[in-house]
XYZ file of C-alpha atoms in Angstrom:
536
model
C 0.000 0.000 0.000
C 3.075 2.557 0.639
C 3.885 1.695 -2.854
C 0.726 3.166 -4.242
C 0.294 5.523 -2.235
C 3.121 6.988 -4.320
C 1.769 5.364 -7.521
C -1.033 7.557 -7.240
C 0.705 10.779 -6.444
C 3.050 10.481 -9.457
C 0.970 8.739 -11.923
C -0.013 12.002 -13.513
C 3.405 12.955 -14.322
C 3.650 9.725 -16.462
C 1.220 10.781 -19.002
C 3.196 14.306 -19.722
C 6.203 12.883 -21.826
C 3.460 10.528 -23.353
C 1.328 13.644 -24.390
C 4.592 15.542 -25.983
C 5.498 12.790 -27.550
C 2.087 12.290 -29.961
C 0.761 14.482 -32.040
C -2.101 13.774 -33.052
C -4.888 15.741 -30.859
C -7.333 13.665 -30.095
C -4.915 11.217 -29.098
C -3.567 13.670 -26.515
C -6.812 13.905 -24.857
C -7.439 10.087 -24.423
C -4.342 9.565 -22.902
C -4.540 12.322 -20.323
C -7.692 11.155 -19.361
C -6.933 7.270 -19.281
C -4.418 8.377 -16.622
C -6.479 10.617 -14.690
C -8.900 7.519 -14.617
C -6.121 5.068 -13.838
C -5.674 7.557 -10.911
C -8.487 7.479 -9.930
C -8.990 3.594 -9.586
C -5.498 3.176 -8.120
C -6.446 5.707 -5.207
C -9.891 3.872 -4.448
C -7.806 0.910 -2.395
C -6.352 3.366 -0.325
C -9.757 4.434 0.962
C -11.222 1.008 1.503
C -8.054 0.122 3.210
C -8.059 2.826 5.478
C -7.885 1.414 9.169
C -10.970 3.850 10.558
C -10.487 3.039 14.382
C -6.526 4.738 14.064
C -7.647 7.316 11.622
C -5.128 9.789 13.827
C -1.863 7.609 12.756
C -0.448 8.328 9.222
C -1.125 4.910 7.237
C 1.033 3.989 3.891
C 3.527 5.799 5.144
C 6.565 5.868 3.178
C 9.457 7.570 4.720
C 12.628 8.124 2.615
C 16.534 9.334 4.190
C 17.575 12.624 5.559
C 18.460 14.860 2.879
C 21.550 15.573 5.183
C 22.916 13.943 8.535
C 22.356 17.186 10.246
C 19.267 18.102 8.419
C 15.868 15.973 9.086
C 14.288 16.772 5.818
C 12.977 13.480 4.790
C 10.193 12.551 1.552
C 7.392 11.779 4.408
C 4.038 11.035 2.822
C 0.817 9.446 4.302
C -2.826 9.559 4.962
C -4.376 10.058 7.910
C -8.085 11.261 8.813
C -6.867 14.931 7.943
C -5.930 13.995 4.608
C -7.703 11.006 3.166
C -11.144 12.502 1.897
C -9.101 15.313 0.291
C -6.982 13.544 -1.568
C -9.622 11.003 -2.844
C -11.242 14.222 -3.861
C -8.417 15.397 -5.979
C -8.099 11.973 -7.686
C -12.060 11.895 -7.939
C -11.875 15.335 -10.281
C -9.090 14.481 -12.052
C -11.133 12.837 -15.085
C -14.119 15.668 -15.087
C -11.320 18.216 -15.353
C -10.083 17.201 -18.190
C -13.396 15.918 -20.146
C -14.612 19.119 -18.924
C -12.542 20.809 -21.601
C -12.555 18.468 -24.118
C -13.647 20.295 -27.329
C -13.051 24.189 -25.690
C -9.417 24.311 -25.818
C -7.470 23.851 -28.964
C -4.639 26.287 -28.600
C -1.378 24.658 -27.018
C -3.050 21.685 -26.073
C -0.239 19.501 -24.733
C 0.967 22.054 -22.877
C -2.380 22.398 -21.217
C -2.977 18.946 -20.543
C 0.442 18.889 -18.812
C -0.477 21.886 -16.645
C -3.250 19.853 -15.819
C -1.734 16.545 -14.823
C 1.255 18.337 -13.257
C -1.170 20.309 -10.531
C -2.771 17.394 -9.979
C 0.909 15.358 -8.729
C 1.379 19.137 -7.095
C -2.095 19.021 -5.526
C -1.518 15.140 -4.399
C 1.396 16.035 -2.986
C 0.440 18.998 -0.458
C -2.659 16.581 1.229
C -0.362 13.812 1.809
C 3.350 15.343 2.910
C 3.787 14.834 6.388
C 6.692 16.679 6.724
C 6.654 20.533 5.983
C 9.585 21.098 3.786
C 7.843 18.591 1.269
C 4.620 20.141 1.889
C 5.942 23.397 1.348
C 7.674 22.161 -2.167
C 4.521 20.764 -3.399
C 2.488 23.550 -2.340
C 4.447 26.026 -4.366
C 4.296 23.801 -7.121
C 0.979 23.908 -7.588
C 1.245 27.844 -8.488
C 3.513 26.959 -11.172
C 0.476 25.030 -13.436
C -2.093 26.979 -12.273
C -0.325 30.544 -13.347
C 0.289 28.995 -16.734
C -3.158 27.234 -16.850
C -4.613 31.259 -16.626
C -2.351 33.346 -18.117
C -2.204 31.363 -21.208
C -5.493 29.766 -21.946
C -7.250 32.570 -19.577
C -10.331 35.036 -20.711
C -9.245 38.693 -22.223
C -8.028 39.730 -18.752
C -5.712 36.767 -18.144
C -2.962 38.569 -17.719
C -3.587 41.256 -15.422
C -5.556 37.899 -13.484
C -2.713 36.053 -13.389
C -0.402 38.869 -11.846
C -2.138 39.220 -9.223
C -2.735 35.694 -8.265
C 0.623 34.654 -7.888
C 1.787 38.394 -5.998
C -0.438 37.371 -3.723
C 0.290 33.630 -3.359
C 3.941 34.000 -3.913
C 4.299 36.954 -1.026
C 2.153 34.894 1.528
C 4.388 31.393 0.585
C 7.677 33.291 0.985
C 6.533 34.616 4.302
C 5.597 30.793 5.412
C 9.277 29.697 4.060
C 10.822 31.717 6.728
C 8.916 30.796 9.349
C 9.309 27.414 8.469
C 13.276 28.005 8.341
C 13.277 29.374 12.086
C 10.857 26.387 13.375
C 12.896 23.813 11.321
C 16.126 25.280 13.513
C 14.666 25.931 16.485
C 13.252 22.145 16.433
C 16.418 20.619 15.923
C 17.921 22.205 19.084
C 15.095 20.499 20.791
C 15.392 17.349 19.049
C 19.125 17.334 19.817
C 21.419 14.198 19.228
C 23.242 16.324 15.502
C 19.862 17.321 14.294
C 20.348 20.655 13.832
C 16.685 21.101 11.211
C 14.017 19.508 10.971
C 10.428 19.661 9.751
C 8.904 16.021 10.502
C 5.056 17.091 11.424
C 5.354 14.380 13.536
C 8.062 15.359 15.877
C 6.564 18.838 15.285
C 2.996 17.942 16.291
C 3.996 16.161 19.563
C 3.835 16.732 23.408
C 7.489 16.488 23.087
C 8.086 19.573 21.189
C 6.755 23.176 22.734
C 6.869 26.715 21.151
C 7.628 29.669 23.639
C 4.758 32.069 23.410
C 6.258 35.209 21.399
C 7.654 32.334 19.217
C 4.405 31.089 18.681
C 2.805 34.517 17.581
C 5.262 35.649 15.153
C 5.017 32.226 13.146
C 1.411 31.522 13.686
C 0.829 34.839 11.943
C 3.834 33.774 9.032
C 1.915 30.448 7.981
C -1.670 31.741 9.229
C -1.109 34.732 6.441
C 0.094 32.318 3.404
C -3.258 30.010 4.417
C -5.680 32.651 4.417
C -4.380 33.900 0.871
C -4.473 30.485 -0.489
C -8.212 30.080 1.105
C -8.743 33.291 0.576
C -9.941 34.788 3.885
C -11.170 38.502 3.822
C -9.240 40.322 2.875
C -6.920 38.883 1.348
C -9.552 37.587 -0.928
C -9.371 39.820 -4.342
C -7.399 38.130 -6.215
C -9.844 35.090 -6.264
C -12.348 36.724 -8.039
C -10.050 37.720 -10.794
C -8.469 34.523 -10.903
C -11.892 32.225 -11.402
C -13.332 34.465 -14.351
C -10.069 34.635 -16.061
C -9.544 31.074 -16.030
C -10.817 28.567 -18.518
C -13.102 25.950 -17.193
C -10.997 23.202 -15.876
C -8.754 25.981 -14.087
C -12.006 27.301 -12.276
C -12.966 23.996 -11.391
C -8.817 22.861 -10.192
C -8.817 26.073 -8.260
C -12.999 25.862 -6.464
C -12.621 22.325 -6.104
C -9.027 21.729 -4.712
C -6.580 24.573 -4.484
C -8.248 26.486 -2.111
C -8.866 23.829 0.193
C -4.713 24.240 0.824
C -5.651 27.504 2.770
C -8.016 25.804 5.008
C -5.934 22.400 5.502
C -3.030 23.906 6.408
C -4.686 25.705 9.302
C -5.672 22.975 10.588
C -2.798 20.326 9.588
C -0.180 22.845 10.229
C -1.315 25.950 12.736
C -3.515 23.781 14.989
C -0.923 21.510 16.486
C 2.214 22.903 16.503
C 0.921 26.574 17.743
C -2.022 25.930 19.938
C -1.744 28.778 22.173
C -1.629 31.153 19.374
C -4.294 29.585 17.676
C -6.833 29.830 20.607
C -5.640 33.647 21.213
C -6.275 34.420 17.941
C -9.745 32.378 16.561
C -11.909 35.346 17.788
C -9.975 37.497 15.177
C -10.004 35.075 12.931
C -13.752 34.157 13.416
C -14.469 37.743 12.641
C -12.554 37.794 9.527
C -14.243 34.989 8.566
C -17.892 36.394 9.657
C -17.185 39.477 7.392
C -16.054 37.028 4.633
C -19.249 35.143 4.446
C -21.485 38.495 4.796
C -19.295 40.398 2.552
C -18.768 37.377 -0.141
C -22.710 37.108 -0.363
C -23.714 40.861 -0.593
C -21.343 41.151 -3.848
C -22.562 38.163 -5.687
C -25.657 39.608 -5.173
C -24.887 42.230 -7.512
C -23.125 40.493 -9.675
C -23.941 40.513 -13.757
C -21.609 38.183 -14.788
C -22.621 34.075 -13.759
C -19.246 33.162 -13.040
C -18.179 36.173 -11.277
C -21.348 35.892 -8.807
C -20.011 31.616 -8.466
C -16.508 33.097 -7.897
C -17.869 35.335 -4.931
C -19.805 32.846 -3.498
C -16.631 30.679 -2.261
C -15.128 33.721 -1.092
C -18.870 33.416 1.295
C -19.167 29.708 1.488
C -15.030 29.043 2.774
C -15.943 31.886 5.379
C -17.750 28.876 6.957
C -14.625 26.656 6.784
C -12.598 28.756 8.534
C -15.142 29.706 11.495
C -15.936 26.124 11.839
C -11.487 25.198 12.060
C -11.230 28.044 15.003
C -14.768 27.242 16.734
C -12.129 24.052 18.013
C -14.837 21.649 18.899
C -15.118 18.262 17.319
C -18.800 19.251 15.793
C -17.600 22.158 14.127
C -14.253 21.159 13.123
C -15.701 17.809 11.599
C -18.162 20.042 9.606
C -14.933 22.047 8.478
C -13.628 19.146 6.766
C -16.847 17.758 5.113
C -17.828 21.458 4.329
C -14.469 21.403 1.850
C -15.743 18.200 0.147
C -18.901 19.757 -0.423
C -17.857 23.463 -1.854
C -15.885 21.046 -4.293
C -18.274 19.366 -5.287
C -21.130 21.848 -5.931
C -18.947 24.782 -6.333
C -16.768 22.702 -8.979
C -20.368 21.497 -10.407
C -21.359 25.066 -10.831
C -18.732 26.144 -13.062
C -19.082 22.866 -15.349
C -22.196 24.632 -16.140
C -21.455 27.865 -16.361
C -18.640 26.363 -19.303
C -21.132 24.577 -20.679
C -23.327 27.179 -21.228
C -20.258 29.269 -21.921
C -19.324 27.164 -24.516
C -22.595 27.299 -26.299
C -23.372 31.115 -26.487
C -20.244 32.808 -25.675
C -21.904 34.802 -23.038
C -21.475 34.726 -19.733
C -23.705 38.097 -18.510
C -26.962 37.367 -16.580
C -29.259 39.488 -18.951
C -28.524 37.645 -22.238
C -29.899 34.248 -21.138
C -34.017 33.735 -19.954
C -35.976 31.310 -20.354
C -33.509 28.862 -21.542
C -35.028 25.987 -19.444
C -37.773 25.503 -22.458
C -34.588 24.719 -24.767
C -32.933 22.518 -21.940
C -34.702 20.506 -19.532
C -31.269 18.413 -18.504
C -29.532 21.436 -18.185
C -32.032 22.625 -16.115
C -32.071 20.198 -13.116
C -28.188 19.477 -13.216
C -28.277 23.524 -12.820
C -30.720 23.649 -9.799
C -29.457 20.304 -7.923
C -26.056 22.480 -7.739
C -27.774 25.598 -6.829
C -30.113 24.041 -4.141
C -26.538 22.273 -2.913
C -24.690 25.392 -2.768
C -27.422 27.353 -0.688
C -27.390 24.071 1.874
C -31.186 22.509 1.288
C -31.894 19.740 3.290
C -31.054 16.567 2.112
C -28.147 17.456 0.083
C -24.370 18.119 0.838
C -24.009 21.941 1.639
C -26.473 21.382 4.521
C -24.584 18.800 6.213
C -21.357 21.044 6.513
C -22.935 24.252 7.424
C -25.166 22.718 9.916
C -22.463 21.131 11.929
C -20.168 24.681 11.643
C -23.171 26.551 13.007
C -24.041 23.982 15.439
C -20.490 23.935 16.746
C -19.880 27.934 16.379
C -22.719 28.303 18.488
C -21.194 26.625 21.605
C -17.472 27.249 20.666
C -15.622 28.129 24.109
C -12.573 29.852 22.435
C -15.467 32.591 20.622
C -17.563 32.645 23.973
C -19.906 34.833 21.918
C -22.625 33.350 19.883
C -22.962 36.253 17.694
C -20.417 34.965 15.105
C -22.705 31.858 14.677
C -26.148 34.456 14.161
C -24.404 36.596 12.043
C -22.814 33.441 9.658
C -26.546 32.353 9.435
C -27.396 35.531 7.723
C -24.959 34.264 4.982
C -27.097 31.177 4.860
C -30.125 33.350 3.852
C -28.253 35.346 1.623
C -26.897 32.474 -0.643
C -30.390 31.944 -1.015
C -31.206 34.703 -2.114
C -28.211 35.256 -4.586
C -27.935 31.946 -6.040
C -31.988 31.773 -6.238
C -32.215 35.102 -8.010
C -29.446 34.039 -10.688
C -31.336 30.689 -11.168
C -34.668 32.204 -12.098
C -33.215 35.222 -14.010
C -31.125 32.513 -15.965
C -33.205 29.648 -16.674
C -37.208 30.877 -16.523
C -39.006 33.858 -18.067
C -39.572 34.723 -21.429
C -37.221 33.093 -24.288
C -36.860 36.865 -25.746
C -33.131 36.590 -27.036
C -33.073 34.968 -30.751
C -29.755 33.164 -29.651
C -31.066 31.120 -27.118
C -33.601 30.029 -29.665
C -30.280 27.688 -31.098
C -29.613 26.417 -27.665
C -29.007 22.489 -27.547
C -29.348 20.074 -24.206
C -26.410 19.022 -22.493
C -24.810 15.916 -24.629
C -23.910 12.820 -22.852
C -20.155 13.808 -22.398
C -21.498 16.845 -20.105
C -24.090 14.527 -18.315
C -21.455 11.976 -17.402
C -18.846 15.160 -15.894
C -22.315 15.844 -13.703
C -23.763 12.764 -12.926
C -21.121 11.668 -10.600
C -21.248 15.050 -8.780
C -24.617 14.938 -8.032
C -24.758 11.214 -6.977
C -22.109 12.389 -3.864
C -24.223 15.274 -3.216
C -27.306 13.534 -2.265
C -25.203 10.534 -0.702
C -23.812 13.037 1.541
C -26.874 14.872 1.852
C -28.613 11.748 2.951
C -25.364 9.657 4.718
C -22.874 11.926 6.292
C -21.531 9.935 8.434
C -19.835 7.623 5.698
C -17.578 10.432 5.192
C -17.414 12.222 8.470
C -16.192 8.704 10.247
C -12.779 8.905 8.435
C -11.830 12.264 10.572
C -13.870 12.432 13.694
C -11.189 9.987 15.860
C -8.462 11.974 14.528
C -10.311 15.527 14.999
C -11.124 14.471 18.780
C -7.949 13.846 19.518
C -5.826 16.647 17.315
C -8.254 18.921 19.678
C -7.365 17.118 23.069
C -4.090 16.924 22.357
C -3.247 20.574 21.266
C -5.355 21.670 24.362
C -2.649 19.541 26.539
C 0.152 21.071 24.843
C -1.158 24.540 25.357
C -1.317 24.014 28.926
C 2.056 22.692 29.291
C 3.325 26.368 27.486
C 0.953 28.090 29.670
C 2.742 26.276 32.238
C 6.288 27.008 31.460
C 5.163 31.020 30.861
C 4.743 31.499 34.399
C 8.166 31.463 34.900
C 9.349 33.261 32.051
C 10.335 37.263 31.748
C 7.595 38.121 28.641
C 7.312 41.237 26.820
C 4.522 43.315 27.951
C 2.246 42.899 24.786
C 2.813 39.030 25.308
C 1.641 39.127 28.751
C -1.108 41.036 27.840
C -2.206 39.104 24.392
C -1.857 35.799 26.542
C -3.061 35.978 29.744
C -1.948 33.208 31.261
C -4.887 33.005 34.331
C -7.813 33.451 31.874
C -6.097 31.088 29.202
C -6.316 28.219 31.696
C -9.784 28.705 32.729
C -11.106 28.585 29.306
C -8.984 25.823 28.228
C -10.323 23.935 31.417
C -13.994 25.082 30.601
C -13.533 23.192 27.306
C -12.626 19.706 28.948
C-alpha cells in the first residue's frame, strides 16, 4: 500500500512525456484522461483500506533518508483522517477536469494537458506530505500550473488575473518559508542528538516539542497569512475573483474544487498543532474575519452581472464557513470544516461545469442575455438547480450537512464565547439563497426573448457523465454523512485534546518566564487556563 500511495501521487506525471510525444490531438486527450482515470482507480484501495479506528496515525507511510545527517528533511508522505477525503477528492476530479474541456481548448493543447496533470501530482502532494519542507515544495508547485493554466489559456483579462494571483500567493508562501526556516532550527535544538533542522510534522505535532509564546505569535501569523491567501480569507480575498473568471473551465474547477482547500488544511494540519496557544488567542480574530467574509462574499454576488463572477464570490462566502468552523475548536464544528471542503468542491466545482457549458454554447457569460432557456434545456435545467439548491445548503443534500455542523459547533465554541459569530454566519445562509436563487430564475425561466437562445441544444452525454457523478455524492452526503465524516472524527477528537494539553504545558512554562509586555497582555496566562479547562 506505501507503494501506491506513491503510484497515485506520481501517476499524472507519467502521461506528460506521453502527451509531448504524440501528435495527433485527439490522441492527446485520451491519454490524459486514461491516466487521470487510472488515478483514480489506483487511489480507491487506499480508501477502503483505510484502518478507521486509528484514523489519527499516518497509514502507507513511506518515509525516505535525511536529505543531510544534520538536516531531518525526509520525503514523508501518508494519509491520515486529515488527509484522506481530500486527496480522494483530488483523484475523484481528475477525469471531469479534463473531459470538462474536451472540445473548448485547442490552442497549445499539450501544454495544457500537462499543466493539468502536473497540478494534480502538485495538488496530491500537499494533502499527503507529512513533513513541511515537502509540503511546502509541493504547495508552491501547484502555483507553477495553475499561473500557466490562466495566463495562457485565460479570458481577455488573463494577464492582469494572473499577476495578481501569484503576488499574492507567492508573497504569503515566501513569508511561510521563513517561518518554516526558524521552526525547522529551532526544532532541531530540541530534538538534539546532531539534528540541527528539521520539519517532521510528527516530531513537530507532539507533546514532546513546545513553542515559547512570542515564538508562537510571530510564526502563527507567518503560515496563518500564506493560508488565508491560499483560502482566501477577507481580505486577502481579491485576487480570487479575478483569478476564477479569467480562467478557462478546468482551471475554475482545479482552483474551487481543490486549491483552495490548501488555505483551510493547512490551518488545521499545520497551525492547529504545533501553535495551539496562538491559535486559541487568535480564533476570535479570525472568526471575525471569517464572519465578514461570508457576509461580505454574499452581498457582492448579489450584484453580480456576470454568472461566473457571482459563483466566484460565493466561495469567497461559502469558505468563510470553513474557517469559522477550524477556530470554533470543537469536534462538531471542526468535523463540519472538513466535510464542508468536500462539499464546496463538489457543488462549487459542479457550478462552473455549467457555467462552461453554457459558456461554450453562447459565448456569453452576462446574466441578462440568457431567460428562459429551461424551455430549450430541460437536462440542463435540473443538473443547474441540484447544484444551486446544494450550494445554498437545502436539506437533504451536501451543503447542509457542513454548514449545519459549523453553526451547530460555532454556536457553543468556548474559544469565541460569543454566539454572535454563529447568528451573524446564518445571515450568509439566507443570503446564498437569495443570490444563487435570483441568478437561477433570471437565468433559466421567463420569457425566451433573445433569438440566440432560440439555437440552444441540451447538455450531450459527455457533459451529463462530468455531472452525474457530482450529483450522486451530493445527495449521498446529503442523505449519509456519516460515511464520510467517520474517516476524521477519531483523529479531529484527539488533534483537539491533544493541542489543548500542549497549550497548557506552554501556559505552564510562561509562568516562569520574563515576557514582553504585549505578550503578557495578548496571553493571559490566568484566563487562558480557565477557558482551556472550561472546554474539557
Amino acid at each position: 500500500m506505501e507503494t501506491l500511495l506513491n503510484i497515485v501521487i506520481y501517476l499524472p506525471l507519467l502521461g506528460i512525456p506521453l502527451i509531448l510525444l504524440i501528435k495527433n490531438e485527439n490522441s492527446r486527450k485520451w491519454i490524459a484522461l486514461l491516466v487521470t482515470v487510472i488515478t483514480f482507480l489506483a487511489s480507491l484501495p487506499l480508501m477502503f483500506g483505510f484502518d478507521i479506528a486509528n484514523s489519527g496515525t499516518a497509514q502507507y507511510l513511506t518515509e525516505g533518508g535525511r536529505l543531510m545527517e544534520s538536516l531531518d528533511i525526509k520525503y514523508l508522505v501518508g494519509l491520515d483522517g486529515l488527509s484522506l477525503l481530500l486527496f480522494m477528492l483530488t483523484t475523484f476530479m481528475g477525469p471531469i477536469v479534463i473531459l470538462s474541456s474536451w472540445n473548448s481548448v485547442t490552442k497549445h493543447l499539450a501544454g495544457y494537458l500537462s499543466m493539468l496533470l502536473l497540478l494534480q501530482t502538485a495538488s496530491l502532494g500537499v494533502f499527503a506530505s507529512l513533513d513541511l519542507m515537502v509540503f511546502y515544495v509541493f504547495f508552491e508547485l501547484s502555483l507553477i500550473p495553475m499561473y500557466f493554466l490562466i495566463g495562457i489559456w485565460g479570458g481577455a483579462g488573463r494577464i492582469q488575473a494572473t499577476v495578481k494571483f501569484f503576488i499574492y500567493t507567492l508573497v504569503g508562501s515566501l513569508i511561510m518559508l521563513v517561518g518554516l526556516i526558524y521552526l525547522g532550527y529551532d526544532a532541531g535544538a530540541t530534538m538534539g542528538g546532531g539534528t540541527a533542522f528539521t520539519t517532521d510534522w510528527r516530531f513537530l505535532s507532539s507533546d514532546i516539542y513546545t513553542i515559547g509564546l512570542v515564538e508562537q505569535t510571530y510564526l502563527f501569523l507567518a503560515f496563518a497569512l500564506a493560508f488565508c491567501i491560499k483560502v482566501p480569507l477577507f481580505p486577502f480575498h481579491t485576487w480570487l475573483p479575478y483569478a476564477h473568471t479569467e480562467a478557462p473551465t478546468a482551471g475554475s474547477v482545479v482552483l474551487a474544487a481543490i486549491m483552495l482547500k490548501m488555505g483551510t488544511y493547512g490551518l488545521i494540519r499545520v497551525c492547529l498543532p504545533i501553535f495551539p496557544n496562538a491559535f486559541m488567542e487568535f480564533a476570535p480574530w479570525m472568526a471575525t474575519l471569517a464572519v465578514i467574509g461570508i457576509i461580505y462574499g454574499a452581498l457582492v454576488a448579489m450584484v453580480q452581472k456576470d454568472v461566473k463572477k457571482l459563483v466566484a464570490y460565493s466561495s469567497v462566502s461559502h469558505l468563510g464557513f470553513v474557517v469559522l468552523g477550524i477556530f470554533a475548536l470543537n469536534t462538531v464544528a471542526v468535523q463540519g470544516a472538513i466535510i464542508q471542503m468536500i462539499n464546496h468542491g463538489l457543488s462549487t466545482g459542479a457550478l462552473f461545469l455549467i457555467v462552461g457549458m453554457i459558456y461554450d454554447r453562447r459565448h456569453t457569460r452576462m446574466i441578462k442575455d440568457f431567460g428562459g432557456i429551461a424551455k430549450k434545456m430541460p437536462i440542463f435545467t435540473v443538473m443547474f438547480m441540484i447544484a444551486t439548491l446544494a450550494s445554498i445548503g437545502l436539506p437533504g443534500l451536501n451543503g447542509f450537512v457542513g454548514e449545519f455542523l459549523i453553526l451547530n459547533g460555532s454556536f457553543f465554541s468556548e474559544l469565541y464565547d460569543n454566539k454572535v459569530f454563529a447568528i451573524l454566519a446564518t445571515t450568509g445562509v439566507i443570503l446564498a439563497a437569495v443570490y444563487m436563487l435570483w441568478m437561477f430564475q433570471r437565468v433559466m425561466f421567463g420569457p425566451l426573448t433573445n433569438p440566440e437562445n432560440e439555437k440552444l441544444v441540451d447538455l450531450n452525454g459527455r457533459e451529463i457523465g462530468l455531472l452525474v457523478p457530482l450529483v450522486v455524492f451530493m445527495f449521498w452526503i446529503g442523505i449519509h454523512p456519516v460515511n464520510f465524516t467517520k474517516y476524521s472524527e477519531a483523529q479531529v477528537t484527539e488533534l483537539i485534546e491533544a493541542s489543548e494539553a500542549k497549550s497548557m504545558a506552554v501556559l505552564e512554562e510562561a509562568r516562569n518566564e520574563d515576557l514582553p509586555n504585549w505578550t503578557a497582555r495578548f496571553y493571559d496566562v490566568s484566563e487562558s487556563e480557565s477557558q482551556l479547562a472550561s472546554t474539557k
